[in-house]
PDB file of C-alpha atoms in Angstrom:
ATOM      1  CA  MET A   1      12.748 -18.509   3.058  1.00  0.00           C
ATOM      2  CA  SER A   2       9.899 -16.722   1.315  1.00  0.00           C
ATOM      3  CA  GLN A   3       7.602 -18.119  -1.334  1.00  0.00           C
ATOM      4  CA  PHE A   4       7.829 -16.612  -4.813  1.00  0.00           C
ATOM      5  CA  PHE A   5       4.722 -16.423  -7.023  1.00  0.00           C
ATOM      6  CA  TYR A   6       4.694 -15.514 -10.697  1.00  0.00           C
ATOM      7  CA  ILE A   7       1.288 -13.862 -11.124  1.00  0.00           C
ATOM      8  CA  HIS A   8       0.057 -12.633 -14.486  1.00  0.00           C
ATOM      9  CA  PRO A   9      -0.269  -8.817 -14.337  1.00  0.00           C
ATOM     10  CA  GLU A  10      -3.428  -8.656 -16.454  1.00  0.00           C
ATOM     11  CA  ASN A  11      -5.124 -11.963 -15.622  1.00  0.00           C
ATOM     12  CA  PRO A  12      -4.015 -12.907 -12.102  1.00  0.00           C
ATOM     13  CA  GLN A  13      -4.372 -16.604 -11.298  1.00  0.00           C
ATOM     14  CA  ALA A  14      -7.087 -16.962  -8.639  1.00  0.00           C
ATOM     15  CA  ARG A  15      -5.318 -19.941  -7.042  1.00  0.00           C
ATOM     16  CA  LEU A  16      -2.175 -17.893  -6.374  1.00  0.00           C
ATOM     17  CA  ILE A  17      -4.167 -14.869  -5.232  1.00  0.00           C
ATOM     18  CA  ASN A  18      -5.970 -17.052  -2.677  1.00  0.00           C
ATOM     19  CA  GLN A  19      -2.675 -18.519  -1.474  1.00  0.00           C
ATOM     20  CA  ALA A  20      -1.326 -14.996  -0.999  1.00  0.00           C
ATOM     21  CA  VAL A  21      -4.413 -14.095   1.032  1.00  0.00           C
ATOM     22  CA  SER A  22      -3.852 -17.133   3.252  1.00  0.00           C
ATOM     23  CA  ILE A  23      -0.262 -16.015   3.879  1.00  0.00           C
ATOM     24  CA  LEU A  24      -1.482 -12.554   4.886  1.00  0.00           C
ATOM     25  CA  ARG A  25      -4.154 -13.967   7.189  1.00  0.00           C
ATOM     26  CA  ASP A  26      -1.570 -16.222   8.824  1.00  0.00           C
ATOM     27  CA  GLY A  27       0.380 -13.129   9.848  1.00  0.00           C
ATOM     28  CA  GLY A  28       2.708 -12.958   6.873  1.00  0.00           C
ATOM     29  CA  VAL A  29       4.552 -10.017   5.359  1.00  0.00           C
ATOM     30  CA  ILE A  30       4.400  -9.847   1.577  1.00  0.00           C
ATOM     31  CA  VAL A  31       5.954  -7.907  -1.284  1.00  0.00           C
ATOM     32  CA  TYR A  32       3.330  -7.108  -3.910  1.00  0.00           C
ATOM     33  CA  PRO A  33       2.997  -4.873  -6.991  1.00  0.00           C
ATOM     34  CA  THR A  34       1.090  -1.595  -7.162  1.00  0.00           C
ATOM     35  CA  ASP A  35       0.819   1.083  -9.832  1.00  0.00           C
ATOM     36  CA  SER A  36       3.708   2.985  -8.242  1.00  0.00           C
ATOM     37  CA  GLY A  37       6.083   0.067  -7.752  1.00  0.00           C
ATOM     38  CA  TYR A  38       6.467  -2.764  -5.266  1.00  0.00           C
ATOM     39  CA  ALA A  39       5.229  -2.428  -1.691  1.00  0.00           C
ATOM     40  CA  LEU A  40       5.501  -4.253   1.625  1.00  0.00           C
ATOM     41  CA  GLY A  41       2.182  -5.260   3.148  1.00  0.00           C
ATOM     42  CA  CYS A  42       0.492  -7.072   6.020  1.00  0.00           C
ATOM     43  CA  MET A  43      -2.861  -7.281   7.820  1.00  0.00           C
ATOM     44  CA  ILE A  44      -4.045  -4.127   9.589  1.00  0.00           C
ATOM     45  CA  GLY A  45      -4.510  -5.835  12.940  1.00  0.00           C
ATOM     46  CA  ASN A  46      -1.241  -7.754  13.071  1.00  0.00           C
ATOM     47  CA  LYS A  47       1.222  -5.730  15.141  1.00  0.00           C
ATOM     48  CA  HIS A  48       3.978  -8.343  14.863  1.00  0.00           C
ATOM     49  CA  ALA A  49       3.856  -8.256  11.050  1.00  0.00           C
ATOM     50  CA  MET A  50       3.861  -4.454  11.121  1.00  0.00           C
ATOM     51  CA  ASP A  51       6.919  -4.504  13.389  1.00  0.00           C
ATOM     52  CA  ARG A  52       8.673  -6.771  10.888  1.00  0.00           C
ATOM     53  CA  ILE A  53       8.073  -4.200   8.143  1.00  0.00           C
ATOM     54  CA  VAL A  54       9.383  -1.458  10.421  1.00  0.00           C
ATOM     55  CA  ASN A  55      12.514  -3.556  10.975  1.00  0.00           C
ATOM     56  CA  ILE A  56      13.022  -4.286   7.255  1.00  0.00           C
ATOM     57  CA  ARG A  57      12.715  -0.619   6.374  1.00  0.00           C
ATOM     58  CA  GLN A  58      14.364   0.584   9.625  1.00  0.00           C
ATOM     59  CA  LEU A  59      11.539   3.079   9.931  1.00  0.00           C
ATOM     60  CA  PRO A  60      11.447   5.780  12.592  1.00  0.00           C
ATOM     61  CA  GLU A  61       8.793   5.722  15.293  1.00  0.00           C
ATOM     62  CA  GLY A  62       5.537   7.206  14.046  1.00  0.00           C
ATOM     63  CA  HIS A  63       6.126   6.446  10.356  1.00  0.00           C
ATOM     64  CA  ASN A  64       2.949   6.936   8.334  1.00  0.00           C
ATOM     65  CA  PHE A  65       1.668   3.685   6.876  1.00  0.00           C
ATOM     66  CA  THR A  66      -0.974   3.582   4.138  1.00  0.00           C
ATOM     67  CA  LEU A  67      -4.159   1.550   3.869  1.00  0.00           C
ATOM     68  CA  VAL A  68      -4.346   0.175   0.341  1.00  0.00           C
ATOM     69  CA  CYS A  69      -7.984  -0.499  -0.586  1.00  0.00           C
ATOM     70  CA  SER A  70      -9.788  -2.274  -3.421  1.00  0.00           C
ATOM     71  CA  ASP A  71     -12.412   0.464  -3.791  1.00  0.00           C
ATOM     72  CA  LEU A  72     -14.103   3.282  -1.868  1.00  0.00           C
ATOM     73  CA  SER A  73     -16.459   1.066   0.141  1.00  0.00           C
ATOM     74  CA  GLU A  74     -13.968   0.937   3.021  1.00  0.00           C
ATOM     75  CA  LEU A  75     -13.412   4.691   3.282  1.00  0.00           C
ATOM     76  CA  SER A  76     -16.119   5.357   5.875  1.00  0.00           C
ATOM     77  CA  THR A  77     -14.893   2.516   8.098  1.00  0.00           C
ATOM     78  CA  TYR A  78     -11.410   3.891   8.570  1.00  0.00           C
ATOM     79  CA  SER A  79     -11.688   7.604   7.746  1.00  0.00           C
ATOM     80  CA  LEU A  80     -13.936  10.648   7.872  1.00  0.00           C
ATOM     81  CA  VAL A  81     -14.753  11.905   4.386  1.00  0.00           C
ATOM     82  CA  ASN A  82     -16.914  14.891   3.479  1.00  0.00           C
ATOM     83  CA  ASN A  83     -18.794  15.074   0.178  1.00  0.00           C
ATOM     84  CA  THR A  84     -16.204  17.205  -1.576  1.00  0.00           C
ATOM     85  CA  ALA A  85     -13.340  14.923  -0.589  1.00  0.00           C
ATOM     86  CA  TYR A  86     -15.330  11.845  -1.592  1.00  0.00           C
ATOM     87  CA  ARG A  87     -15.977  13.226  -5.071  1.00  0.00           C
ATOM     88  CA  LEU A  88     -12.300  14.071  -5.530  1.00  0.00           C
ATOM     89  CA  ILE A  89     -11.224  10.598  -4.437  1.00  0.00           C
ATOM     90  CA  LYS A  90     -13.874   8.877  -6.559  1.00  0.00           C
ATOM     91  CA  ASN A  91     -12.887  10.829  -9.672  1.00  0.00           C
ATOM     92  CA  ASN A  92      -9.194  10.000  -9.264  1.00  0.00           C
ATOM     93  CA  THR A  93      -9.167   6.346  -8.259  1.00  0.00           C
ATOM     94  CA  PRO A  94      -7.836   3.861  -9.032  1.00  0.00           C
ATOM     95  CA  GLY A  95      -4.710   5.906  -9.483  1.00  0.00           C
ATOM     96  CA  ARG A  96      -1.311   7.010  -8.261  1.00  0.00           C
ATOM     97  CA  TYR A  97      -2.524   9.010  -5.286  1.00  0.00           C
ATOM     98  CA  THR A  98      -2.358   8.678  -1.519  1.00  0.00           C
ATOM     99  CA  PHE A  99      -5.076  10.631   0.265  1.00  0.00           C
ATOM    100  CA  ILE A 100      -4.512  11.843   3.822  1.00  0.00           C
ATOM    101  CA  LEU A 101      -7.771  11.647   5.781  1.00  0.00           C
ATOM    102  CA  THR A 102      -8.887  11.965   9.394  1.00  0.00           C
ATOM    103  CA  ALA A 103      -8.928   8.490  10.947  1.00  0.00           C
ATOM    104  CA  THR A 104     -11.924   6.927  12.707  1.00  0.00           C
ATOM    105  CA  LYS A 105     -11.820   4.945  15.944  1.00  0.00           C
ATOM    106  CA  GLU A 106     -11.903   1.726  13.908  1.00  0.00           C
ATOM    107  CA  LEU A 107      -8.243   2.238  13.086  1.00  0.00           C
ATOM    108  CA  PRO A 108      -5.724   0.938  15.638  1.00  0.00           C
ATOM    109  CA  ARG A 109      -4.205   3.862  17.514  1.00  0.00           C
ATOM    110  CA  ARG A 110      -0.654   2.738  16.669  1.00  0.00           C
ATOM    111  CA  LEU A 111      -1.349   3.500  12.996  1.00  0.00           C
ATOM    112  CA  MET A 112      -2.285   7.142  13.499  1.00  0.00           C
ATOM    113  CA  THR A 113       0.073  10.075  13.602  1.00  0.00           C
ATOM    114  CA  SER A 114       0.245  11.342  17.173  1.00  0.00           C
ATOM    115  CA  LYS A 115      -0.658  14.950  16.445  1.00  0.00           C
ATOM    116  CA  ARG A 116      -3.370  14.787  13.810  1.00  0.00           C
ATOM    117  CA  LYS A 117      -4.765  11.254  13.978  1.00  0.00           C
ATOM    118  CA  THR A 118      -4.731  10.841  10.235  1.00  0.00           C
ATOM    119  CA  ILE A 119      -4.247   7.926   7.856  1.00  0.00           C
ATOM    120  CA  GLY A 120      -3.183   7.629   4.232  1.00  0.00           C
ATOM    121  CA  ILE A 121      -5.556   5.715   1.963  1.00  0.00           C
ATOM    122  CA  ARG A 122      -5.149   4.735  -1.686  1.00  0.00           C
ATOM    123  CA  VAL A 123      -6.708   2.573  -4.406  1.00  0.00           C
ATOM    124  CA  PRO A 124      -3.982   1.359  -6.789  1.00  0.00           C
ATOM    125  CA  ASP A 125      -4.440   0.889 -10.524  1.00  0.00           C
ATOM    126  CA  ASN A 126      -2.881  -2.568 -10.563  1.00  0.00           C
ATOM    127  CA  GLN A 127      -4.898  -5.707 -11.255  1.00  0.00           C
ATOM    128  CA  ILE A 128      -2.872  -8.019  -9.025  1.00  0.00           C
ATOM    129  CA  ALA A 129      -3.206  -5.646  -6.082  1.00  0.00           C
ATOM    130  CA  LEU A 130      -6.940  -5.154  -6.694  1.00  0.00           C
ATOM    131  CA  ASP A 131      -7.626  -8.893  -6.971  1.00  0.00           C
ATOM    132  CA  LEU A 132      -5.606  -9.514  -3.819  1.00  0.00           C
ATOM    133  CA  LEU A 133      -7.531  -6.841  -1.919  1.00  0.00           C
ATOM    134  CA  LYS A 134     -10.911  -8.083  -3.107  1.00  0.00           C
ATOM    135  CA  ALA A 135     -10.089 -11.651  -2.093  1.00  0.00           C
ATOM    136  CA  LEU A 136      -8.809 -10.459   1.301  1.00  0.00           C
ATOM    137  CA  GLY A 137     -11.933  -8.405   1.941  1.00  0.00           C
ATOM    138  CA  GLU A 138     -10.138  -5.572   3.755  1.00  0.00           C
ATOM    139  CA  PRO A 139      -7.306  -3.106   3.171  1.00  0.00           C
ATOM    140  CA  ILE A 140      -3.642  -4.086   3.334  1.00  0.00           C
ATOM    141  CA  LEU A 141      -1.414  -2.087   5.663  1.00  0.00           C
ATOM    142  CA  SER A 142       1.397  -0.997   3.364  1.00  0.00           C
ATOM    143  CA  CYS A 143       4.476   1.085   2.774  1.00  0.00           C
ATOM    144  CA  SER A 144       6.711   1.527  -0.247  1.00  0.00           C
ATOM    145  CA  LEU A 145       9.562  -0.899  -0.778  1.00  0.00           C
ATOM    146  CA  MET A 146      12.567   1.279  -0.072  1.00  0.00           C
ATOM    147  CA  LEU A 147      15.460  -0.306   1.769  1.00  0.00           C
ATOM    148  CA  PRO A 148      17.621   1.536   4.313  1.00  0.00           C
ATOM    149  CA  GLY A 149      20.180   3.933   2.869  1.00  0.00           C
ATOM    150  CA  GLU A 150      18.620   4.005  -0.608  1.00  0.00           C
ATOM    151  CA  GLU A 151      16.736   6.632  -2.537  1.00  0.00           C
ATOM    152  CA  TYR A 152      13.021   6.234  -3.218  1.00  0.00           C
ATOM    153  CA  ILE A 153      12.203   2.694  -4.296  1.00  0.00           C
ATOM    154  CA  THR A 154      15.081   1.235  -6.252  1.00  0.00           C
ATOM    155  CA  GLN A 155      13.710  -2.295  -6.420  1.00  0.00           C
ATOM    156  CA  SER A 156      11.871  -2.716  -9.729  1.00  0.00           C
ATOM    157  CA  ASP A 157      13.229  -6.199 -10.476  1.00  0.00           C
ATOM    158  CA  PRO A 158      11.369  -8.931  -8.523  1.00  0.00           C
ATOM    159  CA  GLU A 159      14.332 -11.285  -8.902  1.00  0.00           C
ATOM    160  CA  GLU A 160      16.575  -8.754  -7.190  1.00  0.00           C
ATOM    161  CA  ILE A 161      13.954  -8.243  -4.494  1.00  0.00           C
ATOM    162  CA  ARG A 162      14.003 -11.994  -3.952  1.00  0.00           C
ATOM    163  CA  GLU A 163      17.781 -12.036  -3.536  1.00  0.00           C
ATOM    164  CA  ARG A 164      17.653  -9.266  -0.960  1.00  0.00           C
ATOM    165  CA  LEU A 165      14.509 -10.055   1.028  1.00  0.00           C
ATOM    166  CA  GLU A 166      13.765 -13.764   0.699  1.00  0.00           C
ATOM    167  CA  HIS A 167      14.762 -14.388   4.320  1.00  0.00           C
ATOM    168  CA  GLN A 168      12.813 -11.420   5.697  1.00  0.00           C
ATOM    169  CA  VAL A 169       9.356 -11.738   4.126  1.00  0.00           C
ATOM    170  CA  ASP A 170       6.931 -14.628   3.630  1.00  0.00           C
ATOM    171  CA  LEU A 171       5.937 -14.024   0.018  1.00  0.00           C
ATOM    172  CA  ILE A 172       7.222 -12.075  -2.981  1.00  0.00           C
ATOM    173  CA  ILE A 173       4.795 -11.649  -5.867  1.00  0.00           C
ATOM    174  CA  HIS A 174       6.438 -11.281  -9.263  1.00  0.00           C
ATOM    175  CA  GLY A 175       4.023  -9.058 -11.142  1.00  0.00           C
ATOM    176  CA  GLY A 176       6.373  -7.768 -13.803  1.00  0.00           C
ATOM    177  CA  TYR A 177       9.226  -5.282 -13.941  1.00  0.00           C
ATOM    178  CA  LEU A 178       7.709  -2.070 -12.667  1.00  0.00           C
ATOM    179  CA  GLY A 179       8.725   1.542 -12.919  1.00  0.00           C
ATOM    180  CA  GLN A 180       9.221   3.013  -9.468  1.00  0.00           C
ATOM    181  CA  GLU A 181       7.551   6.371  -8.954  1.00  0.00           C
ATOM    182  CA  PRO A 182       6.129   7.800  -5.737  1.00  0.00           C
ATOM    183  CA  THR A 183       2.436   8.577  -5.512  1.00  0.00           C
ATOM    184  CA  THR A 184       1.133  12.108  -5.304  1.00  0.00           C
ATOM    185  CA  VAL A 185       0.047  12.745  -1.701  1.00  0.00           C
ATOM    186  CA  VAL A 186      -3.041  14.921  -1.176  1.00  0.00           C
ATOM    187  CA  ASP A 187      -4.223  16.075   2.257  1.00  0.00           C
ATOM    188  CA  LEU A 188      -8.031  16.129   2.321  1.00  0.00           C
ATOM    189  CA  THR A 189      -8.509  16.668   6.048  1.00  0.00           C
ATOM    190  CA  GLU A 190      -9.597  20.279   5.507  1.00  0.00           C
ATOM    191  CA  ASP A 191     -12.016  21.925   3.071  1.00  0.00           C
ATOM    192  CA  THR A 192      -9.255  22.793   0.594  1.00  0.00           C
ATOM    193  CA  PRO A 193      -6.941  20.040  -0.763  1.00  0.00           C
ATOM    194  CA  VAL A 194      -3.258  20.444   0.052  1.00  0.00           C
ATOM    195  CA  ILE A 195      -0.569  18.791  -2.098  1.00  0.00           C
ATOM    196  CA  MET A 196       1.877  17.228   0.373  1.00  0.00           C
ATOM    197  CA  ARG A 197       4.041  15.590  -2.302  1.00  0.00           C
ATOM    198  CA  GLU A 198       3.907  15.878  -6.064  1.00  0.00           C
ATOM    199  CA  GLY A 199       4.529  12.470  -7.546  1.00  0.00           C
ATOM    200  CA  SER A 200       3.333  10.430 -10.508  1.00  0.00           C
ATOM    201  CA  GLY A 201      -0.335  11.425 -10.205  1.00  0.00           C
ATOM    202  CA  THR A 202      -1.211  14.765 -11.824  1.00  0.00           C
ATOM    203  CA  ILE A 203      -2.063  17.503  -9.319  1.00  0.00           C
ATOM    204  CA  THR A 204      -4.449  19.284 -11.705  1.00  0.00           C
ATOM    205  CA  PRO A 205      -7.700  17.966 -10.134  1.00  0.00           C
ATOM    206  CA  PHE A 206      -6.681  19.311  -6.712  1.00  0.00           C
ATOM    207  CA  ILE A 207      -5.649  22.875  -7.511  1.00  0.00           C
TER     208      ILE A 207
END
């Protein structure tokens, strides 16, 4: 059975944040809040935890995971970013965007798409997520919380999430009742940005 933490959305309790980090480092799968709803997350290097997320979501082979980062300092480790792309990302983060970038060799091969070797990266505008990421010291491997057979994320109530997933994850963070909207996905692998999905982030800066 999973643990269930009530964490203040504006002033996250450091003790609970550190406990959540310990669960991640021990190979756990967590549910945590972002600015576009609740997400499933685990450590980048833990294949077993990633496989658990795949099983929960019943994801197809080759599903694109996202690296959720605390800031832009980790961009160059996991992705190739030219000056134009960097400025666009810097000017629009934290925010409701996922940026598709060319992956570096630092990223495990199983996380890249087979054809293009790309990775999605985002910096969420959510204090709990940012504090968690800063305490962890590296990105969280994540995907949206959308259960099999349902439309885009329907779980905005952490109590309902607990009822449905408490035996499948190690921690659920209650960070409030969140609206569930997909991020805007922007491909920055080429010189000109390409909008892959129009979501809650305005596309104006990229057109």
